Coordinates of C-alpha atoms in Angstrom, one line a residue:
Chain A
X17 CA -18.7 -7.4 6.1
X18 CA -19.8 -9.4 8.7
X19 CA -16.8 -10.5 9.4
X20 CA -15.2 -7.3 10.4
X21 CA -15.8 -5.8 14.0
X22 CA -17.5 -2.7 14.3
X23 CA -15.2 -0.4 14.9
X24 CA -14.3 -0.7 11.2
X25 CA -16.3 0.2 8.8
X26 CA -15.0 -0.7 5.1
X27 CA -16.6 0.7 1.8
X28 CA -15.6 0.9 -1.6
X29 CA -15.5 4.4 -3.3
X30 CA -14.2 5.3 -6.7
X31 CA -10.3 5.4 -5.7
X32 CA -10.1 2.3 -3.7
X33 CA -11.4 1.5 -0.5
X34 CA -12.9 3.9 2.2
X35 CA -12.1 3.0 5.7
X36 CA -14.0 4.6 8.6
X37 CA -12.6 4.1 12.5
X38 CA -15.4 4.0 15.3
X39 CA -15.1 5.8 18.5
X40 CA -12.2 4.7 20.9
X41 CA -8.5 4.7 21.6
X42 CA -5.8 4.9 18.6
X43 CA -4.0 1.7 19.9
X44 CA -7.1 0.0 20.0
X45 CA -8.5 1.4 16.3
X46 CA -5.1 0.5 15.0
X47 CA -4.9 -3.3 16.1
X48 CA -8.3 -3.1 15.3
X49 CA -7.4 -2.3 11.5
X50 CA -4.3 -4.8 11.3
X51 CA -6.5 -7.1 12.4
X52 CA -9.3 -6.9 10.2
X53 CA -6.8 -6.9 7.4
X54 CA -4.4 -9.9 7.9
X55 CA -8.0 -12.0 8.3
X56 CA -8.9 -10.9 4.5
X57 CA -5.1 -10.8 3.1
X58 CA -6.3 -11.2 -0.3
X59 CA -9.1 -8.7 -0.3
X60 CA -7.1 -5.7 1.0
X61 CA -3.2 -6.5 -0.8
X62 CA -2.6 -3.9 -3.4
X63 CA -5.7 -1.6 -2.1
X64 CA -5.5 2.2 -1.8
X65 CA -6.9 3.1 1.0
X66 CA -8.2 6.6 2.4
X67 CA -8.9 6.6 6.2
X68 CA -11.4 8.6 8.2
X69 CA -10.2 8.8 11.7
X70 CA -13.2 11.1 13.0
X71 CA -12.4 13.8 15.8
X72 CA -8.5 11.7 16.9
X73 CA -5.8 13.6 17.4
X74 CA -3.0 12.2 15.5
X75 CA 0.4 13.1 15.8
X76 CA 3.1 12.4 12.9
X77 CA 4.9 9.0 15.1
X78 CA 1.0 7.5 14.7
X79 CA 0.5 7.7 11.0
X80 CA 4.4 6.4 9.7
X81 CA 3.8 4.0 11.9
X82 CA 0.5 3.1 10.5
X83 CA 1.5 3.3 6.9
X84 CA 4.0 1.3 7.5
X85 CA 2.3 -1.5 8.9
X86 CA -0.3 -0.7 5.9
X87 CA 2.7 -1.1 3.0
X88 CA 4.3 -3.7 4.6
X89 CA 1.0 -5.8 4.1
X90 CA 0.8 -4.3 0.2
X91 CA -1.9 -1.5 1.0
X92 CA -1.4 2.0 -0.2
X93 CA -2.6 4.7 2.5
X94 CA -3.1 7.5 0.4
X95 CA -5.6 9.8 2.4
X96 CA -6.7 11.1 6.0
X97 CA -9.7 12.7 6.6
X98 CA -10.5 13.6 10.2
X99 CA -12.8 16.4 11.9
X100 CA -9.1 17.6 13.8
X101 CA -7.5 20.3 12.1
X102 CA -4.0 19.1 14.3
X103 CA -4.4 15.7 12.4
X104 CA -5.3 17.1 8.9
X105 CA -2.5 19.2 9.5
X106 CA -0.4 16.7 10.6
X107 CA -1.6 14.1 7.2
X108 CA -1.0 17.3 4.6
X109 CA 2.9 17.3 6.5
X110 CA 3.2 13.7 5.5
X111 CA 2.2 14.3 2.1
X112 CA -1.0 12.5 2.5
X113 CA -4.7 13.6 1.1
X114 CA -7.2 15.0 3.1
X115 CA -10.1 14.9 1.0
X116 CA -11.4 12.4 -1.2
X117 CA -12.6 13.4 -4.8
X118 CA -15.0 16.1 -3.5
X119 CA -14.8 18.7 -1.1
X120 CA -16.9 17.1 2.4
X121 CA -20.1 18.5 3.2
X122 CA -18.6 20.3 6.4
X123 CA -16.7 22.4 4.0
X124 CA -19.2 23.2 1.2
X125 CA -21.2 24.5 3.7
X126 CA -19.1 27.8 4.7
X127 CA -21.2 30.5 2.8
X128 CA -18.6 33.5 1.3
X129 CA -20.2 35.4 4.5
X130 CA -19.9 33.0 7.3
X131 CA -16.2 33.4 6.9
X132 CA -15.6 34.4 10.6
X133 CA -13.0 36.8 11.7
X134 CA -12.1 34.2 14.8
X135 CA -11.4 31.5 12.3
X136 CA -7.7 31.6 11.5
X137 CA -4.6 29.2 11.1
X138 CA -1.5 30.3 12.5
X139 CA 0.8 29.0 10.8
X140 CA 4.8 30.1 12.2
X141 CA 6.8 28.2 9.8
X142 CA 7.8 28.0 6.1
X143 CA 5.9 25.9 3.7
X144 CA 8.1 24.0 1.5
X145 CA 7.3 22.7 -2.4
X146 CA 4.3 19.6 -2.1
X147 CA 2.5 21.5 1.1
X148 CA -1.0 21.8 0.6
X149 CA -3.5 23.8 3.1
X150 CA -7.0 24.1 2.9
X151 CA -8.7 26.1 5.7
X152 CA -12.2 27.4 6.1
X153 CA -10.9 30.5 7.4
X154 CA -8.0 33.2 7.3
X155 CA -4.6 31.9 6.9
X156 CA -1.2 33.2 8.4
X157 CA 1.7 32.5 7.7
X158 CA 5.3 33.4 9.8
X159 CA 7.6 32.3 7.3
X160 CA 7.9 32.0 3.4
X161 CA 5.6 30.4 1.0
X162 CA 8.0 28.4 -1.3
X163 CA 7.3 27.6 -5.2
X164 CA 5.2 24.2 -5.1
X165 CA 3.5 24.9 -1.8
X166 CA 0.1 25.8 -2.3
X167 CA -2.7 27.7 0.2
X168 CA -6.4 27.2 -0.5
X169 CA -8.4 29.6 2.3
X170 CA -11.8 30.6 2.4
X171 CA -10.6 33.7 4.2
X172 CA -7.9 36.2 3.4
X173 CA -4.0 35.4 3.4
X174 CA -0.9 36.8 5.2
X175 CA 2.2 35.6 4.9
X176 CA 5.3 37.7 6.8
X177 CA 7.7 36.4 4.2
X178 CA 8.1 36.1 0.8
X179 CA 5.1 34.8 -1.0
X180 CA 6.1 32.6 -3.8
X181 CA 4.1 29.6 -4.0
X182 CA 0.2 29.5 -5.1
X183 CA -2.7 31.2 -3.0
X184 CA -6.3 31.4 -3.6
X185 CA -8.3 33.4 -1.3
X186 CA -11.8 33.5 -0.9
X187 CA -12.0 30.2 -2.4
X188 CA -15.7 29.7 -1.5
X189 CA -16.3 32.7 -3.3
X190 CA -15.7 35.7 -0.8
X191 CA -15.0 38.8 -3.2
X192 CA -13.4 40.7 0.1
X193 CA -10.2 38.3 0.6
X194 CA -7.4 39.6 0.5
X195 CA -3.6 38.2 0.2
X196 CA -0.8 40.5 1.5
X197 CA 3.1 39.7 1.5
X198 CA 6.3 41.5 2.8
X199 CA 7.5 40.2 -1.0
X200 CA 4.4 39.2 -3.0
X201 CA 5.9 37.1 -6.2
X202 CA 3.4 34.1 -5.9
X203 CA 3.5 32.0 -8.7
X204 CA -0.1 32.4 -9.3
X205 CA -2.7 34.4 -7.2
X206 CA -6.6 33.4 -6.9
X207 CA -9.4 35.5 -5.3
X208 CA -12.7 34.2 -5.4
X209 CA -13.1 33.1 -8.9
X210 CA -10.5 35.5 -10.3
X211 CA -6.4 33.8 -11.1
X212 CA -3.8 36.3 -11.5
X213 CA 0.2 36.0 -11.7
X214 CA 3.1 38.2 -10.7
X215 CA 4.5 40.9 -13.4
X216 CA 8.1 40.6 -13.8
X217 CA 9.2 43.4 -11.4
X218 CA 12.5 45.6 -10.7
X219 CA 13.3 47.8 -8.5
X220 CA 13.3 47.4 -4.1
X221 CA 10.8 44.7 -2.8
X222 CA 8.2 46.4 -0.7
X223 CA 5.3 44.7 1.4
X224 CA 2.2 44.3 -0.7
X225 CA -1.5 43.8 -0.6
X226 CA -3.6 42.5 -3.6
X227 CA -8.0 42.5 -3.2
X228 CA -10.4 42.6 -6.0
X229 CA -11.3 46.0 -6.9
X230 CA -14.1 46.3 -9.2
X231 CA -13.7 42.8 -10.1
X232 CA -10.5 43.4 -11.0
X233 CA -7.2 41.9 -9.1
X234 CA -4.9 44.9 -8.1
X235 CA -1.6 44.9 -6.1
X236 CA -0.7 47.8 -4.3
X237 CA 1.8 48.6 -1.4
X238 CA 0.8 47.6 2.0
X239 CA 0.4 50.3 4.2
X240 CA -1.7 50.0 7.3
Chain B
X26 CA 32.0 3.2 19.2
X27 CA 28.4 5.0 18.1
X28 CA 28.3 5.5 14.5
X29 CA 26.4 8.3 13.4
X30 CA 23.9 7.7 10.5
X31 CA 23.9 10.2 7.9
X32 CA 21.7 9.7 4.8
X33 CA 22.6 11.4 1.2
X34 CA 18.7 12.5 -0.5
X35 CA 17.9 14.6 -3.2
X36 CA 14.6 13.8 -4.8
X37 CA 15.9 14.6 -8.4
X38 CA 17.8 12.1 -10.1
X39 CA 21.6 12.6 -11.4
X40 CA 22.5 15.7 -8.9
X41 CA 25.5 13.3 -7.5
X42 CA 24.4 11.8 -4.5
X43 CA 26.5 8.4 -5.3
X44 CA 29.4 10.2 -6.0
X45 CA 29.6 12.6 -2.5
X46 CA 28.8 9.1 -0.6
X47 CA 31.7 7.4 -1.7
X48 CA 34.1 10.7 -1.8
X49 CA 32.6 11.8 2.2
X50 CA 33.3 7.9 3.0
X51 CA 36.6 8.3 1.8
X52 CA 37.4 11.8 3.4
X53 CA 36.0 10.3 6.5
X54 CA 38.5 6.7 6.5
X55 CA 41.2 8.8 5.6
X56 CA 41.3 10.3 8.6
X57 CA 41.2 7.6 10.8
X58 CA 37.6 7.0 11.0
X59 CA 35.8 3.7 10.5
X60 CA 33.0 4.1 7.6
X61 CA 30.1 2.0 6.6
X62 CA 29.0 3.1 3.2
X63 CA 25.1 1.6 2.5
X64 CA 23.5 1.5 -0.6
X65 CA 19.8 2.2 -0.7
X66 CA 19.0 2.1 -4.3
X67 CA 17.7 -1.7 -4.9
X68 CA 17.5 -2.1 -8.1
X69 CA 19.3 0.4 -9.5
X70 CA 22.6 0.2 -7.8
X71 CA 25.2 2.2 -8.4
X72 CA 27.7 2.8 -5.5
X73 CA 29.7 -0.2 -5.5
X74 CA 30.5 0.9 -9.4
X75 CA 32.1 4.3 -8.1
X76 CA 34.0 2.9 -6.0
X77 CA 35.4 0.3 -7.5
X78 CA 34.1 -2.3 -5.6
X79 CA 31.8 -4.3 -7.7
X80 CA 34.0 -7.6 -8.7
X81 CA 33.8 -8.2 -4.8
X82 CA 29.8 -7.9 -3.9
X83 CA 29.0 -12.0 -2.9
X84 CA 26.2 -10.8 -0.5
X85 CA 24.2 -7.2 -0.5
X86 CA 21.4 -5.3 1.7
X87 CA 18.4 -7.6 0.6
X88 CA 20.0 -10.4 1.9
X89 CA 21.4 -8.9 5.1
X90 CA 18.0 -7.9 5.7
X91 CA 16.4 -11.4 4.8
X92 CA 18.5 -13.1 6.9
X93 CA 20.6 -15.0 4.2
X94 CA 23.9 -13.7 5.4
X95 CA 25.5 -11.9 8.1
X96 CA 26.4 -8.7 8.3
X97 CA 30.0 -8.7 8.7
X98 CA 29.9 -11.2 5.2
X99 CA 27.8 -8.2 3.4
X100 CA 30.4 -5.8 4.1
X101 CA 33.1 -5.4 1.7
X102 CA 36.2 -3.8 2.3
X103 CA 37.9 -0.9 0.4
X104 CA 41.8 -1.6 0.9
X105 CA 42.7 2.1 -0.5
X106 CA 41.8 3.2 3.1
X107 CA 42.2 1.7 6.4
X108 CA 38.5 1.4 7.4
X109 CA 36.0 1.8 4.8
X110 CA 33.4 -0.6 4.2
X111 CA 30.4 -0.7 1.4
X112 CA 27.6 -3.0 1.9
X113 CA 25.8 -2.9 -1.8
X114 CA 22.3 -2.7 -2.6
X115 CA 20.7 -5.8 -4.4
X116 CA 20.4 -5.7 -8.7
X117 CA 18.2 -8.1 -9.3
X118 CA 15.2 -6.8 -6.5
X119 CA 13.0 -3.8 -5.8
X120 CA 12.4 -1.1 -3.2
X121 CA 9.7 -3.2 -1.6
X122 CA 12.5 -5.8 -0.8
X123 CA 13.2 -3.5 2.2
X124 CA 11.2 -1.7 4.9
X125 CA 11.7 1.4 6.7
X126 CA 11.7 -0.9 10.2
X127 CA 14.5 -3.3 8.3
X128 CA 16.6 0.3 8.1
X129 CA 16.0 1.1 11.5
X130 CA 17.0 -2.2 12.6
X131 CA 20.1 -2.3 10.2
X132 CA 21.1 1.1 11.6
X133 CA 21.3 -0.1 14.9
X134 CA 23.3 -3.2 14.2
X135 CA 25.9 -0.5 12.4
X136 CA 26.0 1.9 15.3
X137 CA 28.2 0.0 17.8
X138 CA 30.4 -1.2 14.6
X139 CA 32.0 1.6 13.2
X140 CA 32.0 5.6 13.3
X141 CA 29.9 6.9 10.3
X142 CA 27.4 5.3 8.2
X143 CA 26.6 7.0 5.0
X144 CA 23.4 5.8 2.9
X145 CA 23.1 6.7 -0.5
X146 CA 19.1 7.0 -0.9
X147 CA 17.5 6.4 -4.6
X148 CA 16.3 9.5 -6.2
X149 CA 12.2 10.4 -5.7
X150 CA 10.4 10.4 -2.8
X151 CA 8.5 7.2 -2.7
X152 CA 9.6 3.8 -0.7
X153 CA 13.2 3.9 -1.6
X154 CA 13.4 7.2 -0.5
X155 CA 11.5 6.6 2.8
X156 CA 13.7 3.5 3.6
X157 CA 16.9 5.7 2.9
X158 CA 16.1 8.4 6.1
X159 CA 14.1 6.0 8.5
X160 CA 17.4 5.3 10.4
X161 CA 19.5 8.2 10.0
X162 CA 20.3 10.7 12.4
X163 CA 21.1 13.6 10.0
X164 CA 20.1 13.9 6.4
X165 CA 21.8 15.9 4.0
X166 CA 20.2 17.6 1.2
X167 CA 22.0 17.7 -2.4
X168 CA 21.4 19.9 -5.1
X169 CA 22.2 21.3 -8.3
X170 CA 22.6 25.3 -9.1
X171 CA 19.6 24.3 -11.3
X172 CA 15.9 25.5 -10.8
X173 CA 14.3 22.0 -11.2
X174 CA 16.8 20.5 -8.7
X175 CA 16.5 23.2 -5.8
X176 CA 12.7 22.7 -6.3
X177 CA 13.4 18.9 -5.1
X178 CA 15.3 19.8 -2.6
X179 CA 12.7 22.2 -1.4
X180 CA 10.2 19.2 -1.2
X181 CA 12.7 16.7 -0.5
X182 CA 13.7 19.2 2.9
X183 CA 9.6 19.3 3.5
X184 CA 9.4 15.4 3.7
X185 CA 12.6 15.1 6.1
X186 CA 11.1 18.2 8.7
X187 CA 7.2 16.1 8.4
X188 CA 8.7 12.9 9.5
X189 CA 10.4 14.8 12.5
X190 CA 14.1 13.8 11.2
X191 CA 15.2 17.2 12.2
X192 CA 16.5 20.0 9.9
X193 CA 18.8 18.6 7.3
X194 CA 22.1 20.0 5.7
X195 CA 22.8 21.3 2.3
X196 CA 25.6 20.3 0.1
X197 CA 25.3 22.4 -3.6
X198 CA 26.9 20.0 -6.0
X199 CA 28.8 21.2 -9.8
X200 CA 28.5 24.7 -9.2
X201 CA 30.5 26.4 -12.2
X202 CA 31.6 30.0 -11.4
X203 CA 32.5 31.0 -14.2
X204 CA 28.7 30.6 -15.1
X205 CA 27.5 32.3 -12.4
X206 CA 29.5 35.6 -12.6
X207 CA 28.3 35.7 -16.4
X208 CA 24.5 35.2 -15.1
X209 CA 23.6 32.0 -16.3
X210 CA 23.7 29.7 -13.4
X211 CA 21.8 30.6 -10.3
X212 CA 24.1 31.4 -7.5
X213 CA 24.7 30.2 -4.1
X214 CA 23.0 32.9 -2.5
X215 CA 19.7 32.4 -4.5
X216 CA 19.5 28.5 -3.4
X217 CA 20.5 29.5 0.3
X218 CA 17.8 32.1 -0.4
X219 CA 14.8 29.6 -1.0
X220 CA 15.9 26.8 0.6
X221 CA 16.7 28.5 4.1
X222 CA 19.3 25.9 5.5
X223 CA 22.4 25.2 6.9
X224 CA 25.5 25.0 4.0
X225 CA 27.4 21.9 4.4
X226 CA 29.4 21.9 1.4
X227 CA 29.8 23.5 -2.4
X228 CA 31.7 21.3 -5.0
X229 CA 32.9 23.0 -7.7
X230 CA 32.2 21.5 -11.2
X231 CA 34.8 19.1 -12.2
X232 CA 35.6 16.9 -15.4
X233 CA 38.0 14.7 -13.1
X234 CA 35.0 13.8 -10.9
X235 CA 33.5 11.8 -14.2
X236 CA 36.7 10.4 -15.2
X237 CA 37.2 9.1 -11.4
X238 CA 33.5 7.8 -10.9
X239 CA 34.3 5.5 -14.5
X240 CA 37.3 4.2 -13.0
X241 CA 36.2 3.6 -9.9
X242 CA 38.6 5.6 -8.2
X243 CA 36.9 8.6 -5.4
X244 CA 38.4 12.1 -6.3
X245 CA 39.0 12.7 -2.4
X246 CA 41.8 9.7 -2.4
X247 CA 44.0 12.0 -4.1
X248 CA 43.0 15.3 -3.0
X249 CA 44.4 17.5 -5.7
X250 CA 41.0 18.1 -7.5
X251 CA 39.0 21.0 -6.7
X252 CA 36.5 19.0 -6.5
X253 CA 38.3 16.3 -4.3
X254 CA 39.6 19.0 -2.0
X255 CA 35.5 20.1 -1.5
X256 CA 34.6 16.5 -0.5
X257 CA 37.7 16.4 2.0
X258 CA 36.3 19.8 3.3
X259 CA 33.0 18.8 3.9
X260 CA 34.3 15.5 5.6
X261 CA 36.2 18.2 7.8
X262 CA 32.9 20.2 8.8
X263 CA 31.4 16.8 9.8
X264 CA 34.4 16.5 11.9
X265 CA 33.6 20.0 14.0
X266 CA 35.9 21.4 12.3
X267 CA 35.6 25.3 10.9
X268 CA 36.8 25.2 7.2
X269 CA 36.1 28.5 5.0
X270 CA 34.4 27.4 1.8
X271 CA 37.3 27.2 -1.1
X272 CA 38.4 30.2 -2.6
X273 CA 35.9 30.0 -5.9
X274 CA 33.1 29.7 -3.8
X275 CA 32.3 33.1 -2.9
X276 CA 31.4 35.5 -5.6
X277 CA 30.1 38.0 -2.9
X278 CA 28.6 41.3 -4.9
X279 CA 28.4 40.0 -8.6
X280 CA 26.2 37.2 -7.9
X281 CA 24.0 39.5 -6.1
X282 CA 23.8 41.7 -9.2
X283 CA 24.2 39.0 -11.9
X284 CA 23.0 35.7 -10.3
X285 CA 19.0 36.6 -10.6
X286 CA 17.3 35.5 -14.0

């Protein structure tokens, strides 16, 4: 790869090619990129390519631009992986992947216990079918949770809305998660290691909380 | 003039995006406006069948955008109106023919021709799809009283709010009241209810709609359909104008109690 200029850093993984971006401006990194492509056409055309940005801040403008440029040279970008939360946010939005076969080291790390109570992700909006969030921490949510969105949290979930997608709490195994709803219909509910999913229910929709009690997942009203 | 660019999505197939272009396009000319109906789908095209118009395509999109013709000689016009022009998509390409920059770029070169410019966009969510909204200024959202559909829609509205397009509208296509108050089609109320956006339109279920789209002949020409008379509605709302939804439309109480599975 001698060819390429330091700032690029190309590998091959098992789902295509693995593209890391040095330390320095986005308009820089990007030219950078084009750059190193159109001199190896060949080598890159029909690629799927997963990129790790580091620490940049990308906003959504940055990375239709980029895959643009990518798929009008014939180059699949199907991942971003960055250390920014804003960008990995911003990637999951675009329908991109933000992990590559195996969960990264940073995250494996988080013991059940180290689950902070600072550590949350505000999240005021609805999530939609195809949204996808992973977050070492507690999630919230201002909005609804639609069927086909999923939330992955090492943390406990709240969602001020109705709760109809799939959640999994304590996914690094932290038997103390909790998920409450104002409606709590999720199409299928995870804490820890344990997967439950909604009874059919009648009767006036009340705010709800499900935990683990004896090892066993329970919903009961939310009452504070 | 400064056309605005409304695009036609759905994500799942068959919901009748093709159909509500050319019946909007026609609303739209018939009341004096000038329209530029585009055809996204290469490959698969469909548009210039509906309306009619497919003895007269000589040049389409892929060669606009390849520089083969110009883009007054791509644009064929519909005499049935005063101003309505289709501009088909290419048969014998693919999606990668065309690139989200070559819609941008063909949007603008529309905008100081005409008033409106309606793009029918394939259905899924890959390329096609992404080349369908990268020039439009509005997107409108089309589904089906049908689980599967509204799903699509859901995901289809996700894709349009990540790539900062703004919120779209909702148009709920074939919706058959007569189900609905027995129970077995999902109501109004329950899409509205997961899909959280603004209503643009409801078209009633239709057997004329068929019958015209095999002719060639849009419904909203005539305007005696029920279905016909939606399209001509929602070409109204796009005008500004405040039109109640048609009579059949609201169900109110029953498909509170009934609509829910």
């Amino acid at each position: 790869m001698s060819t390429v200029p330091s700032l690029i850093d190309i590998k091959g993984i098992r789902d295509g090619l693995l593209v890391k971006l040095g330390d320095s401006a986005w308009p820089t990194l990007q030219v950078a990129l084009i750059d190193a492509i159109d001199e190896r056409r060949s080598f890159f055309t029909g690629a799927r390519l997963a990129l790790d940005v580091g620490g940049q801040v990308l906003h959504v403008a940055e990375l239709v631009t980029l895959r643009e440029m990518l798929s009008e040279r014939g180059i699949f970008l199907w991942a971003v992986l960055s250390s920014s939360s804003a960008t990995e946010q911003t990637a999951q939005n675009l329908g991109l992947a933000t992990r590559i076969s195996k969960p990264r080291p940073s995250q494996v790390q988080h013991a059940p216990d180290a689950v902070m109570d600072a550590i949350a992700l505000w999240l005021p909006r609805t999530l939609r079918s195809g949204t996808l969030v992973e977050f070492p921490g507690h999630v919230t949510v201002m909005g609804d949770v639609n069927p086909g969105a999923e939330i992955v949290a090492s943390g406990s979930i709240v969602v001020w809305g109705r709760l109809r997608g799939v959640v999994h709490a304590g996914a690094q195994g932290d038997l103390n998660a909790v998920v409450c709803a104002l409606e709590l219909t999720p199409t299928q509910l995870r804490i820890a290691s344990e997967i439950a999913v909604s009874p059919k229910r009648k009767g006036k929709v009340q705010p709800e909380i499900a935990r683990l009690k004896d090892g066993i997942l329970v919903a009961e009203p939310w009452q504070v | 003039m400064t056309a605005k660019v409304l695009t036609i999505a759905s994500g799942k197939g068959g919901v009748g995006k093709t159909t509500a272009v050319a019946n909007i396009g026609v609303a739209l000319a018939a009341r004096g406006h000038k329209v530029i109906c585009v055809d996204s789908d290469i490959g698969l095209r469909n548009l210039d069948v509906v309306m009619g118009l497919e003895n007269r395509i000589v040049y389409d999109l892929v060669d606009v955008v390849e520089g083969r013709c110009r883009l007054r000689q791509a644009m064929i016009r519909d005499k049935r109106v005063p101003e309505l022009y289709l501009i088909p998509a290419a048969q014998t390409r693919d999606k990668s023919a065309v690139s989200p920059s070559d819609m941008i770029h063909l949007c603008n070169e529309l905008r100081p021709e005409c008033d409106w410019v309606l793009i029918d966009s394939p259905a899924g969510i890959e390329r096609g799809f992404h080349n369908a909204i990268a020039g439009a200024d509005k997107i409108i959202v089309m589904t089906n009283p049908e689980m599967s559909a509204v799903r699509d829609a859901d995901r289809v509205i996700g894709l349009v709010e990540a790539e900062e397009k703004g919120t779209p509208v909702l148009v709920i296509n074939r919706l058959n009241s007569a189900m609905v108050k027995r129970g077995e089609m999902i109501s109004v109320e329950d899409v509205l209810d997961l899909l959280a956006i603004k209503l643009l339109g409801i078209v009633p279920e239709d057997e004329n709609v068929l019958v015209a789209s095999n002719k060639g002949v849009p419904l909203a020409l005539d305007g005696k359909s029920k279905a016909g008379l939606a399209f001509q509605n929602i070409a109204r709302r796009l005008l500004g104008e405040e039109v109640p939804f048609l009579d059949l439309e609201s169900q109110g109480l029953w498909q509170r109690l009934l609509g829910r599975k």
